[in-house]
Coordinates of C-alpha atoms and ligand atoms in Angstrom, one line a residue:
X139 CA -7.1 45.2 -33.0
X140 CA -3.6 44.9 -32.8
X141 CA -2.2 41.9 -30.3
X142 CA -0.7 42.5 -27.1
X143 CA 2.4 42.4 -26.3
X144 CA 3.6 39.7 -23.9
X145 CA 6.8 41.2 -21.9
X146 CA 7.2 38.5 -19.6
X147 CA 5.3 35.8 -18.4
X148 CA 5.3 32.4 -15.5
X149 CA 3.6 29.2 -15.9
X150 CA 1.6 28.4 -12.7
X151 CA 0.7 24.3 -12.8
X152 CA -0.5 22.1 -10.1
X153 CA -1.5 18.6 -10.0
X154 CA -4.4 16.6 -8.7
X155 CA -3.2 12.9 -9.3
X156 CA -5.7 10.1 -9.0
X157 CA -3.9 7.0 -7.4
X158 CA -5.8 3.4 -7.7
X159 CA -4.6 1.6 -4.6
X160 CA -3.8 -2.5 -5.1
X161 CA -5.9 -3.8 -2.1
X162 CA -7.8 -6.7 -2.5
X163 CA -11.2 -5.6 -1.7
X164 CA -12.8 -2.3 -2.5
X165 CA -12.8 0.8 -0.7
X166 CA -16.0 0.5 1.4
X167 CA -17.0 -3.1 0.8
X168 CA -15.6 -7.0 0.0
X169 CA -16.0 -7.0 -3.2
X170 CA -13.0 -8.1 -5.2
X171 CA -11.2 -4.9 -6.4
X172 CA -8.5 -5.7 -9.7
X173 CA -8.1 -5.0 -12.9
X174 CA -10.5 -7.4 -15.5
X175 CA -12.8 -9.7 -14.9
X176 CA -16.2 -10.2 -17.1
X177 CA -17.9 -6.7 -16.7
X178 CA -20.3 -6.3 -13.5
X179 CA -18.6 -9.4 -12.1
X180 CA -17.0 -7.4 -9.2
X181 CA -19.8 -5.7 -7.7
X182 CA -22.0 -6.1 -5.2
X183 CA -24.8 -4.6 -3.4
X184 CA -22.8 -1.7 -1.9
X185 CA -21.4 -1.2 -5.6
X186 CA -24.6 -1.6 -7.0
X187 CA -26.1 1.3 -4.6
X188 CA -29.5 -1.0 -3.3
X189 CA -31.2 0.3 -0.5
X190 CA -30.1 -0.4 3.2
X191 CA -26.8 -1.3 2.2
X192 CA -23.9 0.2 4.9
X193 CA -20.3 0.8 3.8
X194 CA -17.3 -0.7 5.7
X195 CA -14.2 0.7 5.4
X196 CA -11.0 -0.9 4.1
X197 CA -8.1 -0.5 6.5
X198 CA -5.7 -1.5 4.2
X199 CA -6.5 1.3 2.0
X200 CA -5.7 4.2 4.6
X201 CA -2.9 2.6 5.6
X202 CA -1.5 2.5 1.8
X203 CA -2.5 6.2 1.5
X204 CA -0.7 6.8 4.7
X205 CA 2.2 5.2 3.5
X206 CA 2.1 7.3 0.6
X207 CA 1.4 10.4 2.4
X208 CA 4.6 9.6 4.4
X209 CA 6.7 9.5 1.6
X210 CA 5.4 12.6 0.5
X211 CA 6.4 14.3 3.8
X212 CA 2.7 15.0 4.5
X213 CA 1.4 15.9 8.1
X214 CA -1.3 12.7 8.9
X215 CA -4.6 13.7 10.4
X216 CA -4.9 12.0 13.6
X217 CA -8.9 12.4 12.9
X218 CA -10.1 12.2 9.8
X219 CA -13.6 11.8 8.5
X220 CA -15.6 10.9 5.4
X221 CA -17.8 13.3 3.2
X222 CA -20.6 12.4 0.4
X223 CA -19.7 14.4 -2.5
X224 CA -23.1 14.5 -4.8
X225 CA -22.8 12.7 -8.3
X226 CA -25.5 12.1 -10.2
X227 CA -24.5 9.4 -13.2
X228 CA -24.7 5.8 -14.0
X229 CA -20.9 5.1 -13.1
X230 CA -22.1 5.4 -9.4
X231 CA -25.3 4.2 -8.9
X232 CA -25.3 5.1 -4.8
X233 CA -25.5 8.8 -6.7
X234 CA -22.8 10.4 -4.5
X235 CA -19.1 9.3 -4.1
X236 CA -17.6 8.9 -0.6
X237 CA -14.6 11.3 -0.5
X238 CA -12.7 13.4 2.1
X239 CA -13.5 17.2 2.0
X240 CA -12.3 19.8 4.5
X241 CA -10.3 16.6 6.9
X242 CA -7.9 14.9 4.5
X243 CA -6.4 11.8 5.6
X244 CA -2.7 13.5 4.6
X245 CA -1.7 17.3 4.0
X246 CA 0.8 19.7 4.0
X247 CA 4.1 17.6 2.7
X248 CA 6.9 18.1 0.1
X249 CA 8.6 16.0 -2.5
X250 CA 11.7 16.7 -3.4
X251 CA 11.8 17.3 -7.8
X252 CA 15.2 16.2 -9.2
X253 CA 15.1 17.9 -12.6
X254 CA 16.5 16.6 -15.6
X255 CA 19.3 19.0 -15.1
X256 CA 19.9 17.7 -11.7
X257 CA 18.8 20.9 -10.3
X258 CA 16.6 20.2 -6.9
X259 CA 13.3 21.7 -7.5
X260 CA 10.5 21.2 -4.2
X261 CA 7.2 20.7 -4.7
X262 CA 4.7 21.6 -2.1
X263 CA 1.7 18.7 -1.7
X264 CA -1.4 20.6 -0.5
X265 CA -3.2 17.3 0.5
X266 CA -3.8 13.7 0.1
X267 CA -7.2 12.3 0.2
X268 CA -8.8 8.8 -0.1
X269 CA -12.2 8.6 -2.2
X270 CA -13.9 5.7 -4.2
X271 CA -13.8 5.8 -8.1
X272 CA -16.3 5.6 -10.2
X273 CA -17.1 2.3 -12.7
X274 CA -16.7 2.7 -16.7
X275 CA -19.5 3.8 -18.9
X276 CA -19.5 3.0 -22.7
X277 CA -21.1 4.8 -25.4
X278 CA -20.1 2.1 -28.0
X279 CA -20.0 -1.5 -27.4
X280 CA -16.7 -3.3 -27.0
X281 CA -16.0 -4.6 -30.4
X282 CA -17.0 -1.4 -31.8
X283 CA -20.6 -2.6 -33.0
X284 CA -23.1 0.3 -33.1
X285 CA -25.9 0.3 -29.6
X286 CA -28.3 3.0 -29.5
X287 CA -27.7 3.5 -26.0
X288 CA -24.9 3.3 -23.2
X289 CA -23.4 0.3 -21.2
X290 CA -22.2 0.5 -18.0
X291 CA -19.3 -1.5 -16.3
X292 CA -19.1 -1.1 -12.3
X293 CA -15.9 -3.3 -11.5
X294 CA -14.0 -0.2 -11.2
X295 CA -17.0 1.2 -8.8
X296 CA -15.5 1.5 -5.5
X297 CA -11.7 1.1 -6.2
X298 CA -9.9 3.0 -3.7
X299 CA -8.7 5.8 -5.0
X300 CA -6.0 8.1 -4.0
X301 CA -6.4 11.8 -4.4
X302 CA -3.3 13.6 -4.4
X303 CA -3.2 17.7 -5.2
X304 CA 0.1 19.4 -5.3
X305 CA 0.6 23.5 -4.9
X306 CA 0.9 25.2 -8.1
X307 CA 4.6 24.7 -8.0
X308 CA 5.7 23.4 -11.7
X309 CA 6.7 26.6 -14.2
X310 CA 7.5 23.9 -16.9
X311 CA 5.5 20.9 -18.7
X312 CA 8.5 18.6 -18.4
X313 CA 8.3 19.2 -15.0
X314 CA 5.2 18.2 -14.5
X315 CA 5.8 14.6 -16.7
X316 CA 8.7 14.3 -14.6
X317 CA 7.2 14.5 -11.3
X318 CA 4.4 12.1 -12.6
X319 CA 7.0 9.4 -14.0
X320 CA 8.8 9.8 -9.9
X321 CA 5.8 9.8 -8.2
X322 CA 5.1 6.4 -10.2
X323 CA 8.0 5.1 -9.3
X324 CA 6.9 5.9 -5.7
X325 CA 3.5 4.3 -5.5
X326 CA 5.2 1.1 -7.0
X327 CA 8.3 1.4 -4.8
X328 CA 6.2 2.0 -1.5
X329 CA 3.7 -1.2 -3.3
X330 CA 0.5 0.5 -2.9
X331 CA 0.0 0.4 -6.6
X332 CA 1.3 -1.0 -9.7
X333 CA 0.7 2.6 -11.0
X334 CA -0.4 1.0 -14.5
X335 CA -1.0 4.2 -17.1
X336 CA -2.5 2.2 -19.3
X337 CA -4.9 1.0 -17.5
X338 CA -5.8 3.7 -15.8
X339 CA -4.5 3.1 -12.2
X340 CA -2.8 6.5 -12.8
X341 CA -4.8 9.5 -14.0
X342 CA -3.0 12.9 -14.1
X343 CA -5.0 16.4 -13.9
X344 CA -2.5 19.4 -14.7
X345 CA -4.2 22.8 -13.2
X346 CA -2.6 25.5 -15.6
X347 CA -2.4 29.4 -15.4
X348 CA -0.3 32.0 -16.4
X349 CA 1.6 35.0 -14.7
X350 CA 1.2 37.6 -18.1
X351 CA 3.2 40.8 -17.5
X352 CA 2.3 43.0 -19.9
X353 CA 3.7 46.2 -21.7
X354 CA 3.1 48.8 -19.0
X355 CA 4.4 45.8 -16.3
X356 CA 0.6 45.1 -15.0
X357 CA 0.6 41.2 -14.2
X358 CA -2.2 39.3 -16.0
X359 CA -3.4 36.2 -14.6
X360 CA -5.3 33.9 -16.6
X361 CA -8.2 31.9 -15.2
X362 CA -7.0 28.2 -13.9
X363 CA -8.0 25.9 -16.4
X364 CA -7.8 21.8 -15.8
X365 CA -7.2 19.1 -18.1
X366 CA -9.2 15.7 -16.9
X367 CA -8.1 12.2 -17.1
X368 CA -4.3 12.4 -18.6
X369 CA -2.8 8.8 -18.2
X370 CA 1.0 9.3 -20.0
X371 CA 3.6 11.1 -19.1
X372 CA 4.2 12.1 -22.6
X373 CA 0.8 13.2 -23.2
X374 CA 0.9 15.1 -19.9
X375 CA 3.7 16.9 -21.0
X376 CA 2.0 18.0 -24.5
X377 CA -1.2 18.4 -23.2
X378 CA 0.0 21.3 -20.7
X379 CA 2.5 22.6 -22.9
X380 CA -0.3 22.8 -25.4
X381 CA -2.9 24.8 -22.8
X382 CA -0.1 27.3 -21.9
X383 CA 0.3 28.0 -25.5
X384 CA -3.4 28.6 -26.1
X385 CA -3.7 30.8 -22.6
X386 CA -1.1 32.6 -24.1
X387 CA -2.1 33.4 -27.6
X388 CA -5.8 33.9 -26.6
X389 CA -4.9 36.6 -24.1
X390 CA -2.7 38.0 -27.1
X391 CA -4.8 38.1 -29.7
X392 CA -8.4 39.0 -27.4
X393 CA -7.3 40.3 -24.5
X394 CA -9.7 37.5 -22.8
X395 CA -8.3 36.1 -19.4
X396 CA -10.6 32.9 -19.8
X397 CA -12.8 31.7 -17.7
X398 CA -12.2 28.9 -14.6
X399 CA -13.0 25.4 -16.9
X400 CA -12.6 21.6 -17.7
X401 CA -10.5 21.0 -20.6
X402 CA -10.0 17.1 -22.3
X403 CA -7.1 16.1 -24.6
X404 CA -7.7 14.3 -27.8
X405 CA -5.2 13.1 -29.0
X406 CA -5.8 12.9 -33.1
X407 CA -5.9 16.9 -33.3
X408 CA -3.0 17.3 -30.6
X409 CA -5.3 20.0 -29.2
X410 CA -7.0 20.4 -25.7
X411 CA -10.7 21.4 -25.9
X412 CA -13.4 22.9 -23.6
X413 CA -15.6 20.0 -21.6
X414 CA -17.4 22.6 -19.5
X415 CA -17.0 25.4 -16.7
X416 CA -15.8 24.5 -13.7
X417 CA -18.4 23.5 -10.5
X418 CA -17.6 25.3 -7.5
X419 CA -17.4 22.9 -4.1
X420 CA -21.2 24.2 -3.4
X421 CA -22.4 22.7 -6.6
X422 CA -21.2 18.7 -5.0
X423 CA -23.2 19.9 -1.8
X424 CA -19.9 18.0 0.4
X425 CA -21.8 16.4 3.6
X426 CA -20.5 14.5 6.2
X427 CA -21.5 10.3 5.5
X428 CA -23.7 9.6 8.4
X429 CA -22.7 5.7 7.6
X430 CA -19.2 5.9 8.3
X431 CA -17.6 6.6 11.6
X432 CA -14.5 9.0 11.7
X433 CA -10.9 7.4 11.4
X434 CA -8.4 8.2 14.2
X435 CA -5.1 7.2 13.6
X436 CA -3.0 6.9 16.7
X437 CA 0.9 6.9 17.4
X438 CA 0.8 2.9 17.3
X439 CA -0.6 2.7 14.1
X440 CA 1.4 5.6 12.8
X441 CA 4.6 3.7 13.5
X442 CA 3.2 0.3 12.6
X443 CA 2.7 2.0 8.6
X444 CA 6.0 3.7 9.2
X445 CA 7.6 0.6 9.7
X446 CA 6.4 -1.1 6.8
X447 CA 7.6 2.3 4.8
X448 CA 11.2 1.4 5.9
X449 CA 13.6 3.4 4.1
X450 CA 12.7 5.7 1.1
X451 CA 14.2 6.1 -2.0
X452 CA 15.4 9.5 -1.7
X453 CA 17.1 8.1 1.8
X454 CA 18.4 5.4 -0.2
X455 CA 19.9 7.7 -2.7
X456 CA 21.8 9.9 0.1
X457 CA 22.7 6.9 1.6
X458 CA 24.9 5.3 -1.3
X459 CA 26.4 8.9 -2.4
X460 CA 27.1 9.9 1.5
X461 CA 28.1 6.7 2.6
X462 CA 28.9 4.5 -0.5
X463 CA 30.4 6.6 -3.0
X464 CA 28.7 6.3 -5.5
X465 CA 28.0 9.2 -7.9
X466 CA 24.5 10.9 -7.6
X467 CA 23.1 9.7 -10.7
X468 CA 24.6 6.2 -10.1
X469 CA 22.5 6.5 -6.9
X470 CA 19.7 7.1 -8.2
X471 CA 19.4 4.5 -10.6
X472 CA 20.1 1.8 -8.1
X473 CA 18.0 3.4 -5.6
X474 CA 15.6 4.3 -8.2
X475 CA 13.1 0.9 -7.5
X476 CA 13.2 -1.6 -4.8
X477 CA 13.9 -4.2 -6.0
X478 CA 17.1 -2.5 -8.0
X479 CA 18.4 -1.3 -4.9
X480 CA 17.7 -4.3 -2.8
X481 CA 19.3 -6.8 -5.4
X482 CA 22.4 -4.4 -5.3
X483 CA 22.6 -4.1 -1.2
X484 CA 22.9 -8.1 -1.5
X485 CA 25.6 -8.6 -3.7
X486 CA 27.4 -6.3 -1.5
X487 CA 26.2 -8.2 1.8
X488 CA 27.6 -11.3 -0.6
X489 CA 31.2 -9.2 -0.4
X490 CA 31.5 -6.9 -3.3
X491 CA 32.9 -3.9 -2.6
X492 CA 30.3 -0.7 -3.2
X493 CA 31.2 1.2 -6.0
X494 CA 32.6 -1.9 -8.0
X495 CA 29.6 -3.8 -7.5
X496 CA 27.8 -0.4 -8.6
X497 CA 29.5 -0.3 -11.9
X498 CA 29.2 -4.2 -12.6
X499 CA 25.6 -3.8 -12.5
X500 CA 25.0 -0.7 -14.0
X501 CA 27.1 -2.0 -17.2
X502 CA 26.7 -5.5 -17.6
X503 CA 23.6 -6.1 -14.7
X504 CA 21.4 -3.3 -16.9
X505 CA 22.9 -4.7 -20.3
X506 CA 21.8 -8.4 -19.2
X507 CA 18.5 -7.1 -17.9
X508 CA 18.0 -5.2 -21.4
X509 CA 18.4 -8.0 -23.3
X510 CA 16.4 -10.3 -21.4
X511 CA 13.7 -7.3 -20.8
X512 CA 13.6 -8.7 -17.3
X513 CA 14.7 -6.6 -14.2
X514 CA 17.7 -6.9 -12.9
X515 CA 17.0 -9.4 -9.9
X516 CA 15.4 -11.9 -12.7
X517 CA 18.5 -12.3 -15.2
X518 CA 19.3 -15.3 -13.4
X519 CA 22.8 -14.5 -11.9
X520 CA 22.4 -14.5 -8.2
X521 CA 23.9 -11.9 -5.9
X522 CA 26.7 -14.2 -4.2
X523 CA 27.9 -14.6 -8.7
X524 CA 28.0 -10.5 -9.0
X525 CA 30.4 -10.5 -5.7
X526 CA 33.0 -13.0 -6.7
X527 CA 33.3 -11.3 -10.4
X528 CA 33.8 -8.1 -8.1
X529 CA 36.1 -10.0 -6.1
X530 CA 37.7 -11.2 -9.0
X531 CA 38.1 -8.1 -10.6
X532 CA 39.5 -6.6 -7.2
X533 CA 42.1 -9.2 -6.9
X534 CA 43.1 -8.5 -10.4
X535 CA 42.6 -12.1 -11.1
X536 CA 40.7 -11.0 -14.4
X537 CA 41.0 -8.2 -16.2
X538 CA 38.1 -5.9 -16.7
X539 CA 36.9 -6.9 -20.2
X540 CA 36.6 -10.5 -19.2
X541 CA 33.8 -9.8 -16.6
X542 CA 31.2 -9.4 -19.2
X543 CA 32.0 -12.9 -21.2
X544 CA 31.6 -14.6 -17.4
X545 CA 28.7 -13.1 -16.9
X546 CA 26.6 -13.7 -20.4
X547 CA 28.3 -17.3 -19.7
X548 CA 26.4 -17.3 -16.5
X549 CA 23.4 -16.7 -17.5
X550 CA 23.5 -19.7 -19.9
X551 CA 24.9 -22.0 -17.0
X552 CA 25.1 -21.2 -13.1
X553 CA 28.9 -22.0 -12.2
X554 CA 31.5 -20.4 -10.1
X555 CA 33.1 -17.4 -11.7
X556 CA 36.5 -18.2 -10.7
X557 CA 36.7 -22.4 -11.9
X558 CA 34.8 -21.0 -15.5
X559 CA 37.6 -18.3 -16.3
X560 CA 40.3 -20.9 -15.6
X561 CA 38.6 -23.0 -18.2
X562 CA 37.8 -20.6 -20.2
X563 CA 41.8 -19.1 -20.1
X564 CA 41.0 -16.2 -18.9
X565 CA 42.9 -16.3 -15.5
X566 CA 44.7 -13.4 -15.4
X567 CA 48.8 -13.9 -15.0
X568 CA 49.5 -12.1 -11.7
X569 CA 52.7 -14.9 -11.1
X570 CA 56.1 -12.9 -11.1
X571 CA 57.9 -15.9 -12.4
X572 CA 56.1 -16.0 -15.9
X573 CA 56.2 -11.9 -15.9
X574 CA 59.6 -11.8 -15.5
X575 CA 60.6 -14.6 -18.1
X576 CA 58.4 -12.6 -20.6
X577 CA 60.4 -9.2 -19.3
X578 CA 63.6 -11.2 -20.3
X579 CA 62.8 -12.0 -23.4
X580 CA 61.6 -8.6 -24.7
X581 CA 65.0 -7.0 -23.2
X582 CA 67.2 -9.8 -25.3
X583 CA 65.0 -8.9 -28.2
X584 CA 64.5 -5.4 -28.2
X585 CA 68.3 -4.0 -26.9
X586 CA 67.0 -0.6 -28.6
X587 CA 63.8 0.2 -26.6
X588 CA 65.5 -0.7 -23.5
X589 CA 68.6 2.0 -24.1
X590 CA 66.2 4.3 -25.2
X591 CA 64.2 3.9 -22.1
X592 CA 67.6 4.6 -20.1
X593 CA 68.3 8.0 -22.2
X594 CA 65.5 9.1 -20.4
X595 CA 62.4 8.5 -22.9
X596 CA 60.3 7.8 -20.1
X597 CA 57.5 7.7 -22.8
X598 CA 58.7 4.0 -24.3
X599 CA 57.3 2.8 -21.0
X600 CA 53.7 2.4 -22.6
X601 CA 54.7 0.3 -25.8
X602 CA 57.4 -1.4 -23.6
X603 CA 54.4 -2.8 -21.8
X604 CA 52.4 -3.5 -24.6
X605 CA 55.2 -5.7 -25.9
X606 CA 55.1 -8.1 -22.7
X607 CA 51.5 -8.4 -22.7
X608 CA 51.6 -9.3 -26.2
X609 CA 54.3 -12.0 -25.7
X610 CA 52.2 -13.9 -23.3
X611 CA 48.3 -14.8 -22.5
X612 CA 46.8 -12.9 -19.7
X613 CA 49.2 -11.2 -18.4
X614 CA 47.8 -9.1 -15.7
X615 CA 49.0 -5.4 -17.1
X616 CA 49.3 -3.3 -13.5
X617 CA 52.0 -6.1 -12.7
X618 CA 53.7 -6.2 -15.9
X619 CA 54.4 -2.7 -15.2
X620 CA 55.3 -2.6 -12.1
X621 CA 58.0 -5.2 -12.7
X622 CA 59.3 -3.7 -15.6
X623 CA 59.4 -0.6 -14.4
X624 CA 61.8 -2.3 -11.3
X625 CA 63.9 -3.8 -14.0
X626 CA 64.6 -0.2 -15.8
X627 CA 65.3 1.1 -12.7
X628 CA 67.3 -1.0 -11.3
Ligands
MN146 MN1 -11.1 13.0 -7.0

C-alpha cells in the first residue's frame, strides 16, 4: 500500500514533571529523607508499611510545593485532601501510594517560556500535586554480580514528591528541554530542591501526540503516548523528538493512529520502545486516605510561604532591564540563580553603578568563576572589591583592560584595588600637567601632522592621539583627546 501523504502536521507535548522536595524528613513520617545512606537505613515502620502504623504529614513539604506552585502562577487550594492511589509492588510495601487526585494542592498557573530565540512562549500548568515516591528495586546486585532474584532499596520510599503536569502546550522538543532546564533552575532558585538529574531528584515525562492533516485536509490525531522516567534535558529532547518521528512515520506507512501507551528510552539503540498500554484512573481505584485529615491553607499561611518566595526570577529579570538598564539577556543571566543575582545586587549596594557592575561580572566575574568552576559569589573577591574596580573604572582612574589583571591579582591576594594598581603602574594619567607636557612634545616633533590637522584633515586626530599615549605610561586616552583637541583649536 502506498504511504500517506503528510500535508501538514503539529506536535502536541505536555509534561508531567516529578520534583523530589529537600525536606529533612519524609513525606508522611520522620524518617530521614536524602540522597545515600547504606540501603534500607532510612526507613521505618511507616516506610516499611507494618500494620497499625498512621501517617503524619510533613508541613514543610506543602509549603515547598506551595512555594513552587506560586512561582508557577498556580491558584492554591485553600482545601486540599489526600488520595490512596492502588500500587501493588515491592518499591512500596504499604501497597498504595498517598497522592492527590481530583483536589490538587496547586492548579491552574502559567510559566512564562523564553525560547532560545527570545520569543515569549506561555505554558499553561494544569496542576501541581504532592505524592510520596516509591523506593528502588534492583534486578542485579550493585557490583553487577549475577542474583537470581530482586533487591529492594526503600530509602527513596516516602520522599516527597512533587507532581507537576503542564497543558499540552510545547510544539517543539527543544522546547520541552528548555522548559525542563528553567523549571530546574526554579526549584533550586525557590530552594525546594537541588533538582539533581542524576540522581534522580528530577524525572521528566513528555506526553506526545500529533495534529496529522492529511491529503484531503482531514486532521489526524495520534493517540497520546508517554515516555516514563527521562532525567536529562538532552535525552528529553531526543527522546520526544524521536516519538514524533515514529508517530509520524507509523501513521505514514500503516495508517495506524496508535493506541494510548507507556513508552521507555534506552539509550544504546537511541530508540523509544513500548512498556505497556496505558491504565485508565479506574484501574488505581483513587480513594480518599481515611488516615490523613484534609489540609486547609489559610490567608496567613498563604502569605507566610509568599514571603519566604520573595521576589522571582522573572520579577528580577524585569526589574534590572526596566529599572537597571541592563539588556534582556544580560538580565537574565544575572537574574538567572539566586545567588548570581544576589552577589550582583551587593556590589551595587557596595557603590557600583548598574550596568558597569553588570559587564564587570559578566566578563571577568563569569571568566573567574569558569576557571575556578566555582560560582560567582565563591571566587573569593568580595562585593565591596567589584565596586571600587567599577568606581575605578568610572573615574577613569584605570583604563578598561587593566580591570581584569586587578582582579585575577585579587583573587591570589585580597587588597584594595586602587593601592595595587598604583604599585602595579597602572594608575591611569588623568593629570593635565603631564598630558600637556607630552602634547608639547609631539607638536615640536611632529610640525607636519599638526599643519595637516589645521588644513582640515580632521582624520589625523586618531593617530595624533595615539602618538601621546605612546609617548607616556598610562595616559588616560578620553583626556588626551580632549586636550589636544583644545590645543588644535585654539
Ligand atoms: Mn506521580
Amino acid at each position: 500500500m502506498a504511504e500517506r501523504k503528510v500535508v501538514s502536521y503539529k506536535v502536541l507535548v505536555g509534561m508531567e514533571i516529578h520534583v523530589q522536595l529537600s525536606t529533612k524528613s519524609k513525606m508522611f513520617t520522620g524518617a530521614a529523607n536524602g540522597f545515600g545512606g547504606e540501603p534500607n537505613s532510612q526507613v521505618d515502620e511507616q516506610v516499611l508499611g507494618l500494620p497499625g502504623v498512621l501517617p503524619v504529614m510533613n508541613k514543610k513539604a506543602v509549603e515547598y510545593a506551595i512555594r513552587v506552585g506560586l512561582a508557577l502562577n498556580c491558584q492554591i487550594a485553600k482545601r486540599t485532601k489526600w488520595d490512596r492511589k492502588s500500587y501493588y509492588y515491592p518499591d512500596l510495601p504499604k501497597n498504595y501510594q498517598i497522592s492527590q487526585y481530583d483536589l490538587p494542592l496547586c492548579f491552574a498557573g502559567n510559566f512564562e517560556l523564553i525560547k532560545r530565540d527570545g520569543e515569549k512562549k506561555t505554558i499553561r500548568i494544569r496542576r501541581a500535586h504532592l505524592e510520596e515516591d516509591a523506593g528502588k528495586l534492583m534486578h542485579e546486585a550493585p557490583g553487577g554480580y549475577a542474583i537470581d532474584h530482586s533487591i529492594v532499596d526503600l530509602n527513596r520510599a516516602g520522599t516527597p514528591l512533587l507532581e507537576i503536569v503542564t497543558e499540552p502546550d510545547f510544539s517543539a522538543a527543544d522546547e520541552v528541554a528548555q522548559f525542563g532546564q528553567e523549571l530546574q533552575k526554579l526549584v533550586q532558585f525557590l530552594g525546594v530542591s537541588d533538582g539533581q538529574m542524576q540522581m534522580g531528584q528530577m524525572r521528566f515525562e513528555p506526553n506526545i501526540n500529533l495534529h496529522i492533516t492529511d491529503e484531503v485536509g482531514q486532521v489526524q490525531k495520534t493517540a497520546i503516548t508517554e515516555i516514563k522516567n527521562l532525567n536529562s534535558f538532552s535525552v528529553l529532547e531526543r527522546a520526544t523528538s524521536y516519538e514524533v518521528q515514529r508517530q509520524l512515520t507509523a501513521w505514514q506507512k500503516t495508517g495506524s493512529l496508535g493506541r494510548k501507551s507507556t513508552y521507555g528510552w534506552d539509550e544504546a539503540s537511541g530508540q523509544t520502545f513500548l512498556q505497556r498500554e496505558k491504565e485508565d484512573a479506574d484501574d488505581y481505584r483513587y480513594f480518599p486516605d481515611p488516615d490523613l485529615v484534609p489540609v486547609e491553607v489559610d490567608e496567613a499561611w498563604l502569605a507566610e510561604i509568599k514571603s519566604q518566595v520573595g521576589e522571582l526570577p522573572a520579577a528580577r529579570r524585569k526589574r534590572y532591564v526596566d529599572a537597571l538598564g541592563l539588556s534582556p539577556i544580560d538580565a537574565a543571566t544575572l537574574a538567572g540563580d539566586r545567588e548570581t543575582g544576589d552577589f550582583y545586587e551587593a556590589v551595587i549596594a557596595a557603590g557600583g553603578e548598574p550596568k558597569r557592575v553588570s559587564n564587570l561580572l559578566l566578563s571577568h566575574g563569569r571568566r573567574l568563576a569558569n576557571i575556578q568552576s566555582k560560582p560567582l559569589a565563591e571566587i573569593g573577591i568580595s562585593p565591596a572589591r567589584f565596586a571600587q574596580i567599577a568606581k575605578l573604572l568610572e573615574d577613569q582612574k584605570i583604563a578598561a583592560g587593566t580591570a581584569g589583571v586587578l582582579l585575577d591579582k585579587l583573587v591570589q591576594a585580597d587588597q584594595p584595588p586602587e593601592a595595587l594598581a598604583a604599585e602595579l603602574g597602572l594608575m591611569q594619567v588623568s593629570d593635565s600637567g603631564a598630558i600637556d607636557t607630552a602634547i608639547d612634545a609631539l607638536i615640536a616633533a611632529n610640525p607636519k601632522a599638526l599643519s595637516d590637522f589645521k588644513c582640515g584633515k580632521q582624520s589625523a586626530m586618531g593617530s595624533l592621539i595615539g602618538m601621546v599615549m605612546k609617548s607616556a605610561k598610562g595616559l588616560n586616552p578620553k583626556m588626551v583627546g580632549d586636550r589636544l583637541r583644545e590645543r588644535l583649536s585654539g
